[in-house]
Amino acid sequence: MTVSALSDLRVVDLSVGEFEGMAGAFCAKMFADFGADVIKVEPPGGDPSRKLGPFPHDNPDIDTGGMFRYLNTNKRGVTVDLNSSEGRDRLQDLCATADVVVGAGLKPRITYGAGSAPTLTYADLVVLNPGIVVVSVTPFGQTGPWRDYQATDLVMYGASGQSYVNGSPDREPLKEPGDESCFQAGACAFLGAMTALAHRDLTGEGQHVDLSMQEAAVSAFSPQVLGAMHRGAPEKRGSTPLLPCKDGYVSLNVRHDATWEYMWLFFDDPDIAYNPRYATTADRRRHAAEIEEMLRPHLARHTMEDLFHGLAPLRLLIGMTLTVDRLLIDPHLEERDFFVRSNQLKAGHEKGTMPGAPFKMSATPWTLRSEAPDLGEHDAELQGD
C-alpha cells in the first residue's frame, strides 16, 4: 500500500482569483498532491480562475477549464457565502480544524478573493487553533508601503527586476511568457508552510507565513541581483543566442578545450579543432562572432535530435528548443512518467494531460487521486465536517 507523505494534514484553501489566487492554489495543490486533505473554498459563483482556459473544444465551462483542473487536483470543493452569518460561521469551523490555511488577497490579512471584505485574520485563527499555520499570498507582502497594491504577472516581472535584463539590448524590456511569478510564489509558499509545520511539530506553535510574490520573484533572480550588488551597476540587457539547425534551434556552449575538439571532430572538421587561433577559452570568446558563422553551416545539416544525442555524450552543453507539442511526447519525460492523465473522469469531462510533480519520492510518491472538484461538489459531504 502506498503511503502519502502529507495524509495527516488538513488544508483550507481560500485562494481565489487569477493572479495571487493562482499562486495560493498552486501552494495548496502541492499539499493535496502529496496526500493532504485540501478543501477548496469558493464563493457561490465560483473561483474566477474557473473561467480561464484552455477549454475542451473551446467550449467554456466552469468545471472543465484546464487551468482550474490543473491547480485543484486532489482537492475537495465547497461553496461558502460570506455575505451570510451562516457562511462566515462555516468558514470559521473549517479553519478551526485545519493545520494550514492558505489565503490570497489584496489586504494584509486573509481575505476571500479580490475586493472582498476581510474574513479571518491570523489573530482570529490562532485563538481558534494555536497550532495553525496561516499562509498569506499577496503581491507585495503584509507590510511596507506597497502592501495594498494590486499586481499582475507583468507588473511582478517589472517589480522584481527580471524584465530589465530580459530581451535585446537595443529594445524594450520583456517578460517571460505565462504566469511564472505565480508558480514561483506558490512553490515558495509551500516551502514556507512546510517549514512552519516542522517548527510546530517541535514546539506546538503555529505561525503566520507572509509570502510576498515580489520577493519570491527576486529570489529566483538572485544571480543577477548579486552581480549588480558586487559590481555596483545593473546587468546589461541581453540574451544568449539560439542557433538554427535543420529543424529548429539549439543552444550550444563549449566550456573546455577537450569539448571544443570533440565538437569539431563530430562535425568532421579537425582543421578548426586544432587551429591555434581558437586554442583557449579566451581566444574563443574573442572570436565568438566568426566561430558562430563557422558553426551555422554545420548545424544546418543536422536535426536537433542529431545534435543533442551526438554532442551531449561528448560533454558539450547542448540543448534542443522544443515546441510544446514536442515536449508532450518527449521520450525522456515519458519514461519518467512526468505528464499524467486522469483515469477517474467525471461525467462530461475529457481526458487531458497535465504536468505531474517536479521531483520523485521513492517511498511517498506523487499521485493523482481525483480530478479538481466541480463547483460545490463536496458541499453535502463536508456539511457536518
mmCIF file of C-alpha atoms in Angstrom:
data_model
loop_
_atom_site.group_PDB
_atom_site.id
_atom_site.type_symbol
_atom_site.label_atom_id
_atom_site.label_comp_id
_atom_site.label_asym_id
_atom_site.label_seq_id
_atom_site.Cartn_x
_atom_site.Cartn_y
_atom_site.Cartn_z
ATOM 1 C CA MET A 1 0.000 0.000 0.000
ATOM 2 C CA THR A 2 1.347 3.419 -0.982
ATOM 3 C CA VAL A 3 1.675 5.856 1.902
ATOM 4 C CA SER A 4 1.017 9.538 1.228
ATOM 5 C CA ALA A 5 3.567 11.870 2.783
ATOM 6 C CA LEU A 6 1.086 14.509 3.974
ATOM 7 C CA SER A 7 -2.047 12.426 4.609
ATOM 8 C CA ASP A 8 -2.208 13.544 8.256
ATOM 9 C CA LEU A 9 -2.723 17.189 7.285
ATOM 10 C CA ARG A 10 -5.839 19.205 6.554
ATOM 11 C CA VAL A 11 -5.522 22.382 4.496
ATOM 12 C CA VAL A 12 -8.190 25.011 3.815
ATOM 13 C CA ASP A 13 -7.556 26.736 0.508
ATOM 14 C CA LEU A 14 -9.100 30.219 0.351
ATOM 15 C CA SER A 15 -7.147 31.199 -2.764
ATOM 16 C CA VAL A 16 -9.467 32.883 -5.226
ATOM 17 C CA GLY A 17 -8.619 34.894 -8.327
ATOM 18 C CA GLU A 18 -6.486 34.922 -11.450
ATOM 19 C CA PHE A 19 -3.139 36.136 -10.067
ATOM 20 C CA GLU A 20 -2.231 35.720 -6.407
ATOM 21 C CA GLY A 21 -5.132 33.254 -6.265
ATOM 22 C CA MET A 22 -3.258 31.051 -8.733
ATOM 23 C CA ALA A 23 -0.152 31.205 -6.534
ATOM 24 C CA GLY A 24 -2.099 30.215 -3.431
ATOM 25 C CA ALA A 25 -3.908 27.454 -5.312
ATOM 26 C CA PHE A 26 -0.579 26.034 -6.511
ATOM 27 C CA CYS A 27 0.708 26.054 -2.921
ATOM 28 C CA ALA A 28 -2.381 24.153 -1.766
ATOM 29 C CA LYS A 29 -2.122 21.807 -4.762
ATOM 30 C CA MET A 30 1.331 20.712 -3.568
ATOM 31 C CA PHE A 31 -0.255 19.674 -0.258
ATOM 32 C CA ALA A 32 -3.143 17.897 -1.981
ATOM 33 C CA ASP A 33 -0.977 16.050 -4.478
ATOM 34 C CA PHE A 34 1.073 14.539 -1.660
ATOM 35 C CA GLY A 35 -1.905 13.329 0.309
ATOM 36 C CA ALA A 36 -3.234 16.184 2.455
ATOM 37 C CA ASP A 37 -6.995 16.671 2.733
ATOM 38 C CA VAL A 38 -7.310 20.035 0.986
ATOM 39 C CA ILE A 39 -10.664 21.804 0.999
ATOM 40 C CA LYS A 40 -11.056 24.359 -1.772
ATOM 41 C CA VAL A 41 -13.439 27.099 -0.583
ATOM 42 C CA GLU A 42 -15.225 29.166 -3.253
ATOM 43 C CA PRO A 43 -17.964 31.772 -3.331
ATOM 44 C CA PRO A 44 -21.318 30.546 -4.685
ATOM 45 C CA GLY A 45 -20.437 31.850 -8.174
ATOM 46 C CA GLY A 46 -17.140 30.013 -8.195
ATOM 47 C CA ASP A 47 -13.482 30.973 -8.285
ATOM 48 C CA PRO A 48 -12.810 33.391 -11.191
ATOM 49 C CA SER A 49 -9.985 31.080 -12.278
ATOM 50 C CA ARG A 50 -12.697 28.649 -13.431
ATOM 51 C CA LYS A 51 -13.152 30.978 -16.382
ATOM 52 C CA LEU A 52 -9.562 30.533 -17.534
ATOM 53 C CA GLY A 53 -8.925 28.195 -20.442
ATOM 54 C CA PRO A 54 -7.999 26.195 -22.231
ATOM 55 C CA PHE A 55 -11.392 24.531 -22.555
ATOM 56 C CA PRO A 56 -12.128 21.291 -24.441
ATOM 57 C CA HIS A 57 -13.191 22.181 -27.984
ATOM 58 C CA ASP A 58 -13.020 25.878 -26.957
ATOM 59 C CA ASN A 59 -16.334 25.443 -25.159
ATOM 60 C CA PRO A 60 -16.180 27.429 -21.881
ATOM 61 C CA ASP A 61 -17.475 25.525 -18.862
ATOM 62 C CA ILE A 62 -16.779 26.358 -15.220
ATOM 63 C CA ASP A 63 -15.951 22.734 -14.418
ATOM 64 C CA THR A 64 -13.646 21.895 -17.330
ATOM 65 C CA GLY A 65 -11.172 24.793 -17.614
ATOM 66 C CA GLY A 66 -7.662 23.466 -17.994
ATOM 67 C CA MET A 67 -6.008 25.857 -15.529
ATOM 68 C CA PHE A 68 -8.565 25.233 -12.782
ATOM 69 C CA ARG A 69 -8.388 21.469 -13.303
ATOM 70 C CA TYR A 70 -4.601 21.557 -13.024
ATOM 71 C CA LEU A 71 -4.418 23.801 -9.944
ATOM 72 C CA ASN A 72 -7.054 21.905 -7.974
ATOM 73 C CA THR A 73 -6.343 18.215 -8.477
ATOM 74 C CA ASN A 74 -6.871 16.019 -5.401
ATOM 75 C CA LYS A 75 -8.862 18.724 -3.560
ATOM 76 C CA ARG A 76 -12.409 18.653 -2.224
ATOM 77 C CA GLY A 77 -14.546 21.667 -3.052
ATOM 78 C CA VAL A 78 -17.202 23.590 -1.117
ATOM 79 C CA THR A 79 -19.038 26.852 -1.658
ATOM 80 C CA VAL A 80 -19.418 29.339 1.184
ATOM 81 C CA ASP A 81 -21.481 32.530 1.074
ATOM 82 C CA LEU A 82 -19.608 35.044 3.210
ATOM 83 C CA ASN A 83 -22.455 37.521 2.920
ATOM 84 C CA SER A 84 -24.389 35.381 5.385
ATOM 85 C CA SER A 85 -23.656 34.743 9.052
ATOM 86 C CA GLU A 86 -24.039 31.019 8.400
ATOM 87 C CA GLY A 87 -21.343 31.185 5.729
ATOM 88 C CA ARG A 88 -18.937 33.074 7.963
ATOM 89 C CA ASP A 89 -19.520 30.577 10.778
ATOM 90 C CA ARG A 90 -18.997 27.714 8.338
ATOM 91 C CA LEU A 91 -15.679 29.112 7.189
ATOM 92 C CA GLN A 92 -14.573 29.623 10.783
ATOM 93 C CA ASP A 93 -15.438 26.000 11.571
ATOM 94 C CA LEU A 94 -13.427 24.752 8.607
ATOM 95 C CA CYS A 95 -10.391 26.827 9.552
ATOM 96 C CA ALA A 96 -10.579 25.715 13.185
ATOM 97 C CA THR A 97 -9.976 22.098 12.127
ATOM 98 C CA ALA A 98 -7.155 22.908 9.708
ATOM 99 C CA ASP A 99 -3.419 22.512 10.049
ATOM 100 C CA VAL A 100 -2.829 25.069 7.296
ATOM 101 C CA VAL A 101 -4.953 27.865 5.860
ATOM 102 C CA VAL A 102 -3.824 29.289 2.540
ATOM 103 C CA GLY A 103 -5.319 32.677 1.726
ATOM 104 C CA ALA A 104 -4.867 35.218 -1.028
ATOM 105 C CA GLY A 105 -5.983 38.808 -1.023
ATOM 106 C CA LEU A 106 -5.150 42.452 -1.510
ATOM 107 C CA LYS A 107 -5.009 43.499 2.134
ATOM 108 C CA PRO A 108 -2.541 42.466 4.855
ATOM 109 C CA ARG A 109 -4.818 39.768 6.237
ATOM 110 C CA ILE A 110 -6.593 36.694 4.947
ATOM 111 C CA THR A 111 -9.315 37.832 2.581
ATOM 112 C CA TYR A 112 -11.717 35.864 0.483
ATOM 113 C CA GLY A 113 -10.918 36.918 -3.045
ATOM 114 C CA ALA A 114 -10.029 40.209 -4.663
ATOM 115 C CA GLY A 115 -12.087 43.155 -3.473
ATOM 116 C CA SER A 116 -13.971 41.311 -0.731
ATOM 117 C CA ALA A 117 -14.150 42.213 2.931
ATOM 118 C CA PRO A 118 -11.638 40.575 5.274
ATOM 119 C CA THR A 119 -12.874 37.345 6.799
ATOM 120 C CA LEU A 120 -10.488 35.966 9.401
ATOM 121 C CA THR A 121 -7.182 37.473 10.428
ATOM 122 C CA TYR A 122 -4.286 35.394 11.696
ATOM 123 C CA ALA A 123 -5.035 36.744 15.192
ATOM 124 C CA ASP A 124 -8.582 35.346 14.913
ATOM 125 C CA LEU A 125 -7.423 31.947 13.706
ATOM 126 C CA VAL A 126 -4.669 31.414 16.256
ATOM 127 C CA VAL A 127 -7.268 31.829 19.032
ATOM 128 C CA LEU A 128 -9.275 29.007 17.470
ATOM 129 C CA ASN A 129 -6.217 26.808 16.970
ATOM 130 C CA PRO A 130 -2.823 27.771 18.474
ATOM 131 C CA GLY A 131 -1.033 25.330 16.153
ATOM 132 C CA ILE A 132 -2.477 26.680 12.912
ATOM 133 C CA VAL A 133 -0.186 27.761 10.075
ATOM 134 C CA VAL A 134 -1.623 30.625 8.045
ATOM 135 C CA VAL A 135 -0.139 31.404 4.634
ATOM 136 C CA SER A 136 -0.916 34.800 3.107
ATOM 137 C CA VAL A 137 -0.016 35.124 -0.577
ATOM 138 C CA THR A 138 -0.072 38.728 -1.773
ATOM 139 C CA PRO A 139 1.778 40.685 -4.455
ATOM 140 C CA PHE A 140 3.945 42.733 -2.072
ATOM 141 C CA GLY A 141 3.555 41.168 1.357
ATOM 142 C CA GLN A 142 1.770 42.129 4.555
ATOM 143 C CA THR A 143 3.946 45.143 5.416
ATOM 144 C CA GLY A 144 5.602 48.047 3.631
ATOM 145 C CA PRO A 145 4.210 50.939 1.589
ATOM 146 C CA TRP A 146 3.183 48.689 -1.333
ATOM 147 C CA ARG A 147 1.256 46.165 0.744
ATOM 148 C CA ASP A 148 -2.219 47.065 -0.576
ATOM 149 C CA TYR A 149 -1.237 47.428 -4.245
ATOM 150 C CA GLN A 150 -2.546 45.080 -6.900
ATOM 151 C CA ALA A 151 -0.393 43.341 -9.485
ATOM 152 C CA THR A 152 -0.333 41.064 -12.497
ATOM 153 C CA ASP A 153 2.410 38.786 -13.784
ATOM 154 C CA LEU A 154 3.616 41.656 -15.995
ATOM 155 C CA VAL A 155 3.741 44.029 -13.018
ATOM 156 C CA MET A 156 5.605 41.413 -10.990
ATOM 157 C CA TYR A 157 8.284 40.864 -13.623
ATOM 158 C CA GLY A 158 8.927 44.579 -13.728
ATOM 159 C CA ALA A 159 8.896 44.952 -9.940
ATOM 160 C CA SER A 160 11.353 42.073 -9.465
ATOM 161 C CA GLY A 161 13.909 43.393 -11.976
ATOM 162 C CA GLN A 162 13.599 40.333 -14.205
ATOM 163 C CA SER A 163 12.172 42.243 -17.154
ATOM 164 C CA TYR A 164 15.032 44.728 -17.119
ATOM 165 C CA VAL A 165 17.631 42.158 -18.174
ATOM 166 C CA ASN A 166 15.356 40.159 -20.476
ATOM 167 C CA GLY A 167 15.385 40.982 -24.175
ATOM 168 C CA SER A 168 17.672 42.578 -26.728
ATOM 169 C CA PRO A 169 19.951 45.404 -25.549
ATOM 170 C CA ASP A 170 18.545 47.782 -28.172
ATOM 171 C CA ARG A 171 14.881 47.046 -27.461
ATOM 172 C CA GLU A 172 12.388 47.432 -24.636
ATOM 173 C CA PRO A 173 12.471 45.011 -21.658
ATOM 174 C CA LEU A 174 10.491 41.783 -21.977
ATOM 175 C CA LYS A 175 8.741 39.369 -19.617
ATOM 176 C CA GLU A 176 8.681 35.596 -19.719
ATOM 177 C CA PRO A 177 5.517 34.035 -21.172
ATOM 178 C CA GLY A 178 2.792 32.601 -18.979
ATOM 179 C CA ASP A 179 2.383 33.256 -15.270
ATOM 180 C CA GLU A 180 5.737 32.130 -13.937
ATOM 181 C CA SER A 181 5.717 34.504 -10.964
ATOM 182 C CA CYS A 182 2.530 32.792 -9.707
ATOM 183 C CA PHE A 183 4.143 29.374 -9.710
ATOM 184 C CA GLN A 184 7.402 30.645 -8.219
ATOM 185 C CA ALA A 185 5.408 32.224 -5.400
ATOM 186 C CA GLY A 186 3.237 29.137 -4.919
ATOM 187 C CA ALA A 187 6.275 26.887 -4.578
ATOM 188 C CA CYS A 188 7.849 29.308 -2.071
ATOM 189 C CA ALA A 189 4.577 29.465 -0.108
ATOM 190 C CA PHE A 190 4.526 25.663 0.112
ATOM 191 C CA LEU A 191 8.127 25.667 1.326
ATOM 192 C CA GLY A 192 7.301 28.310 3.948
ATOM 193 C CA ALA A 193 4.252 26.383 5.135
ATOM 194 C CA MET A 194 6.180 23.105 5.426
ATOM 195 C CA THR A 195 8.936 24.863 7.387
ATOM 196 C CA ALA A 196 6.310 26.318 9.729
ATOM 197 C CA LEU A 197 4.785 22.862 10.186
ATOM 198 C CA ALA A 198 8.197 21.439 11.104
ATOM 199 C CA HIS A 199 8.502 24.173 13.746
ATOM 200 C CA ARG A 200 5.003 23.368 15.008
ATOM 201 C CA ASP A 201 5.915 19.696 15.371
ATOM 202 C CA LEU A 202 8.796 20.743 17.631
ATOM 203 C CA THR A 203 7.042 23.420 19.674
ATOM 204 C CA GLY A 204 3.287 23.048 19.192
ATOM 205 C CA GLU A 205 3.108 26.646 17.969
ATOM 206 C CA GLY A 206 1.693 27.744 14.649
ATOM 207 C CA GLN A 207 2.670 30.899 12.824
ATOM 208 C CA HIS A 208 1.868 33.295 10.018
ATOM 209 C CA VAL A 209 3.772 32.820 6.742
ATOM 210 C CA ASP A 210 3.812 36.153 4.879
ATOM 211 C CA LEU A 211 4.581 35.382 1.221
ATOM 212 C CA SER A 212 5.437 38.344 -0.984
ATOM 213 C CA MET A 213 5.227 37.398 -4.648
ATOM 214 C CA GLN A 214 7.696 40.164 -5.451
ATOM 215 C CA GLU A 215 10.241 38.711 -3.052
ATOM 216 C CA ALA A 216 9.738 35.191 -4.433
ATOM 217 C CA ALA A 217 10.434 36.533 -7.919
ATOM 218 C CA VAL A 218 13.519 38.439 -6.749
ATOM 219 C CA SER A 219 14.816 35.273 -5.048
ATOM 220 C CA ALA A 220 14.622 33.439 -8.370
ATOM 221 C CA PHE A 221 16.594 36.337 -9.842
ATOM 222 C CA SER A 222 19.384 36.159 -7.259
ATOM 223 C CA PRO A 223 22.389 35.650 -9.597
ATOM 224 C CA GLN A 224 21.701 38.915 -11.419
ATOM 225 C CA VAL A 225 20.910 40.740 -8.175
ATOM 226 C CA LEU A 226 24.165 39.577 -6.602
ATOM 227 C CA GLY A 227 26.062 40.584 -9.739
ATOM 228 C CA ALA A 228 24.697 44.119 -9.551
ATOM 229 C CA MET A 229 25.464 44.339 -5.832
ATOM 230 C CA HIS A 230 29.080 43.312 -6.286
ATOM 231 C CA ARG A 231 29.734 45.304 -9.458
ATOM 232 C CA GLY A 232 27.832 48.358 -8.310
ATOM 233 C CA ALA A 233 25.939 48.548 -11.606
ATOM 234 C CA PRO A 234 22.937 46.697 -13.070
ATOM 235 C CA GLU A 235 23.471 43.917 -15.552
ATOM 236 C CA LYS A 236 23.010 44.894 -19.184
ATOM 237 C CA ARG A 237 20.009 43.602 -21.059
ATOM 238 C CA GLY A 238 20.822 40.741 -23.358
ATOM 239 C CA SER A 239 20.253 37.083 -24.045
ATOM 240 C CA THR A 240 22.209 34.019 -25.108
ATOM 241 C CA PRO A 241 21.577 33.417 -28.811
ATOM 242 C CA LEU A 242 19.950 30.240 -30.048
ATOM 243 C CA LEU A 243 21.458 28.857 -33.237
ATOM 244 C CA PRO A 244 19.409 27.491 -36.147
ATOM 245 C CA CYS A 245 19.748 23.896 -37.231
ATOM 246 C CA LYS A 246 17.920 21.694 -39.737
ATOM 247 C CA ASP A 247 14.580 21.532 -37.926
ATOM 248 C CA GLY A 248 14.720 24.181 -35.214
ATOM 249 C CA TYR A 249 17.132 25.871 -32.824
ATOM 250 C CA VAL A 250 19.741 24.692 -30.344
ATOM 251 C CA SER A 251 21.770 26.229 -27.555
ATOM 252 C CA LEU A 252 25.448 25.370 -27.602
ATOM 253 C CA ASN A 253 28.160 26.108 -25.073
ATOM 254 C CA VAL A 254 31.759 24.884 -25.172
ATOM 255 C CA ARG A 255 33.463 25.264 -21.805
ATOM 256 C CA HIS A 256 36.643 23.243 -22.109
ATOM 257 C CA ASP A 257 39.426 22.693 -24.614
ATOM 258 C CA ALA A 258 38.681 18.971 -24.905
ATOM 259 C CA THR A 259 34.992 19.543 -25.710
ATOM 260 C CA TRP A 260 35.999 22.154 -28.292
ATOM 261 C CA GLU A 261 37.984 19.476 -30.105
ATOM 262 C CA TYR A 262 35.225 16.860 -29.705
ATOM 263 C CA MET A 263 32.679 19.197 -31.268
ATOM 264 C CA TRP A 264 34.680 19.860 -34.423
ATOM 265 C CA LEU A 265 35.638 16.204 -34.762
ATOM 266 C CA PHE A 266 31.908 15.411 -34.570
ATOM 267 C CA PHE A 267 31.411 17.880 -37.444
ATOM 268 C CA ASP A 268 34.344 16.238 -39.261
ATOM 269 C CA ASP A 269 36.329 19.469 -39.356
ATOM 270 C CA PRO A 270 39.626 18.826 -37.485
ATOM 271 C CA ASP A 271 41.319 21.866 -39.011
ATOM 272 C CA ILE A 272 39.193 24.147 -36.844
ATOM 273 C CA ALA A 273 39.552 21.858 -33.830
ATOM 274 C CA TYR A 274 43.335 22.305 -33.797
ATOM 275 C CA ASN A 275 43.571 25.855 -35.155
ATOM 276 C CA PRO A 276 45.802 27.836 -32.721
ATOM 277 C CA ARG A 277 43.615 30.892 -33.338
ATOM 278 C CA TYR A 278 40.964 29.237 -31.137
ATOM 279 C CA ALA A 279 43.263 27.365 -28.753
ATOM 280 C CA THR A 280 41.996 28.767 -25.442
ATOM 281 C CA THR A 281 38.691 29.801 -23.950
ATOM 282 C CA ALA A 282 39.818 33.425 -24.049
ATOM 283 C CA ASP A 283 40.670 33.058 -27.759
ATOM 284 C CA ARG A 284 37.256 31.620 -28.479
ATOM 285 C CA ARG A 285 35.475 34.402 -26.611
ATOM 286 C CA ARG A 286 37.457 36.971 -28.584
ATOM 287 C CA HIS A 287 36.444 35.376 -31.894
ATOM 288 C CA ALA A 288 32.895 34.377 -30.905
ATOM 289 C CA ALA A 289 31.222 36.031 -33.893
ATOM 290 C CA GLU A 290 33.351 34.261 -36.500
ATOM 291 C CA ILE A 291 33.010 30.926 -34.685
ATOM 292 C CA GLU A 292 29.246 31.302 -34.801
ATOM 293 C CA GLU A 293 29.426 31.864 -38.567
ATOM 294 C CA MET A 294 31.581 28.740 -38.976
ATOM 295 C CA LEU A 295 29.097 26.713 -36.937
ATOM 296 C CA ARG A 296 25.989 27.677 -38.871
ATOM 297 C CA PRO A 297 26.527 25.509 -41.992
ATOM 298 C CA HIS A 298 27.445 22.507 -39.842
ATOM 299 C CA LEU A 299 24.371 22.931 -37.663
ATOM 300 C CA ALA A 300 22.161 23.341 -40.717
ATOM 301 C CA ARG A 301 22.956 19.768 -41.780
ATOM 302 C CA HIS A 302 21.755 18.228 -38.527
ATOM 303 C CA THR A 303 18.432 17.964 -36.704
ATOM 304 C CA MET A 304 18.036 18.950 -33.073
ATOM 305 C CA GLU A 305 17.903 15.277 -32.106
ATOM 306 C CA ASP A 306 21.105 14.518 -34.039
ATOM 307 C CA LEU A 307 22.947 17.350 -32.340
ATOM 308 C CA PHE A 308 21.599 16.688 -28.866
ATOM 309 C CA HIS A 309 22.295 12.967 -28.838
ATOM 310 C CA GLY A 310 25.555 13.362 -30.737
ATOM 311 C CA LEU A 311 27.126 16.145 -28.681
ATOM 312 C CA ALA A 312 25.666 15.669 -25.171
ATOM 313 C CA PRO A 313 27.547 12.362 -24.648
ATOM 314 C CA LEU A 314 30.739 14.265 -25.541
ATOM 315 C CA ARG A 315 30.083 16.529 -22.517
ATOM 316 C CA LEU A 316 29.047 19.561 -24.550
ATOM 317 C CA LEU A 317 26.306 21.783 -23.182
ATOM 318 C CA ILE A 318 23.777 21.311 -25.971
ATOM 319 C CA GLY A 319 20.055 21.913 -25.711
ATOM 320 C CA MET A 320 17.095 21.454 -28.032
ATOM 321 C CA THR A 321 14.475 24.202 -28.322
ATOM 322 C CA LEU A 322 11.393 22.010 -28.058
ATOM 323 C CA THR A 323 7.934 23.117 -29.100
ATOM 324 C CA VAL A 324 5.228 22.410 -26.529
ATOM 325 C CA ASP A 325 3.638 19.653 -28.652
ATOM 326 C CA ARG A 326 7.057 18.019 -28.987
ATOM 327 C CA LEU A 327 7.601 18.357 -25.237
ATOM 328 C CA LEU A 328 4.396 16.440 -24.552
ATOM 329 C CA ILE A 329 5.733 13.368 -26.372
ATOM 330 C CA ASP A 330 9.334 13.630 -25.208
ATOM 331 C CA PRO A 331 10.560 10.061 -24.571
ATOM 332 C CA HIS A 332 12.673 11.097 -21.569
ATOM 333 C CA LEU A 333 9.725 12.701 -19.764
ATOM 334 C CA GLU A 334 7.514 9.797 -20.841
ATOM 335 C CA GLU A 335 9.881 7.275 -19.266
ATOM 336 C CA ARG A 336 9.862 9.311 -16.046
ATOM 337 C CA ASP A 337 6.023 9.473 -16.111
ATOM 338 C CA PHE A 338 6.076 13.237 -15.729
ATOM 339 C CA PHE A 339 2.900 14.013 -17.677
ATOM 340 C CA VAL A 340 -0.241 12.362 -16.321
ATOM 341 C CA ARG A 341 -3.783 11.710 -17.500
ATOM 342 C CA SER A 342 -6.723 11.276 -15.162
ATOM 343 C CA ASN A 343 -8.323 7.838 -15.114
ATOM 344 C CA GLN A 344 -11.178 8.934 -12.849
ATOM 345 C CA LEU A 345 -13.159 11.217 -15.140
ATOM 346 C CA LYS A 346 -16.391 12.888 -14.089
ATOM 347 C CA ALA A 347 -19.384 12.880 -16.403
ATOM 348 C CA GLY A 348 -18.871 15.309 -19.265
ATOM 349 C CA HIS A 349 -15.113 15.602 -18.719
ATOM 350 C CA GLU A 350 -12.480 14.591 -21.216
ATOM 351 C CA LYS A 351 -9.056 13.190 -20.551
ATOM 352 C CA GLY A 352 -6.406 15.853 -20.503
ATOM 353 C CA THR A 353 -2.674 15.754 -19.987
ATOM 354 C CA MET A 354 -1.112 17.810 -17.213
ATOM 355 C CA PRO A 355 2.303 18.059 -15.541
ATOM 356 C CA GLY A 356 2.925 15.891 -12.518
ATOM 357 C CA ALA A 357 5.349 16.564 -9.657
ATOM 358 C CA PRO A 358 8.767 18.116 -10.444
ATOM 359 C CA PHE A 359 10.530 15.606 -8.175
ATOM 360 C CA LYS A 360 10.374 11.882 -7.420
ATOM 361 C CA MET A 361 9.977 10.374 -3.951
ATOM 362 C CA SER A 362 10.828 6.714 -3.522
ATOM 363 C CA ALA A 363 8.585 5.967 -0.527
ATOM 364 C CA THR A 364 5.758 8.519 -0.794
ATOM 365 C CA PRO A 365 5.225 9.259 -4.485
ATOM 366 C CA TRP A 366 3.011 11.888 -6.047
ATOM 367 C CA THR A 367 -0.385 10.526 -7.038
ATOM 368 C CA LEU A 368 -3.372 11.842 -8.986
ATOM 369 C CA ARG A 369 -6.172 10.561 -6.754
ATOM 370 C CA SER A 370 -9.011 12.724 -8.047
ATOM 371 C CA GLU A 371 -9.821 15.466 -10.512
ATOM 372 C CA ALA A 372 -10.421 19.064 -9.480
ATOM 373 C CA PRO A 373 -13.839 19.413 -7.827
ATOM 374 C CA ASP A 374 -16.863 20.633 -9.720
ATOM 375 C CA LEU A 375 -18.359 23.777 -8.217
ATOM 376 C CA GLY A 376 -19.836 22.835 -4.826
ATOM 377 C CA GLU A 377 -19.168 19.139 -5.396
ATOM 378 C CA HIS A 378 -18.490 18.336 -1.735
ATOM 379 C CA ASP A 379 -20.941 20.737 -0.076
ATOM 380 C CA ALA A 380 -23.101 17.937 1.321
ATOM 381 C CA GLU A 381 -20.138 15.715 2.208
ATOM 382 C CA LEU A 382 -18.487 18.444 4.272
ATOM 383 C CA GLN A 383 -21.667 19.884 5.797
ATOM 384 C CA GLY A 384 -21.064 18.380 9.200
ATOM 385 C CA ASP A 385 -17.281 18.165 8.936
#
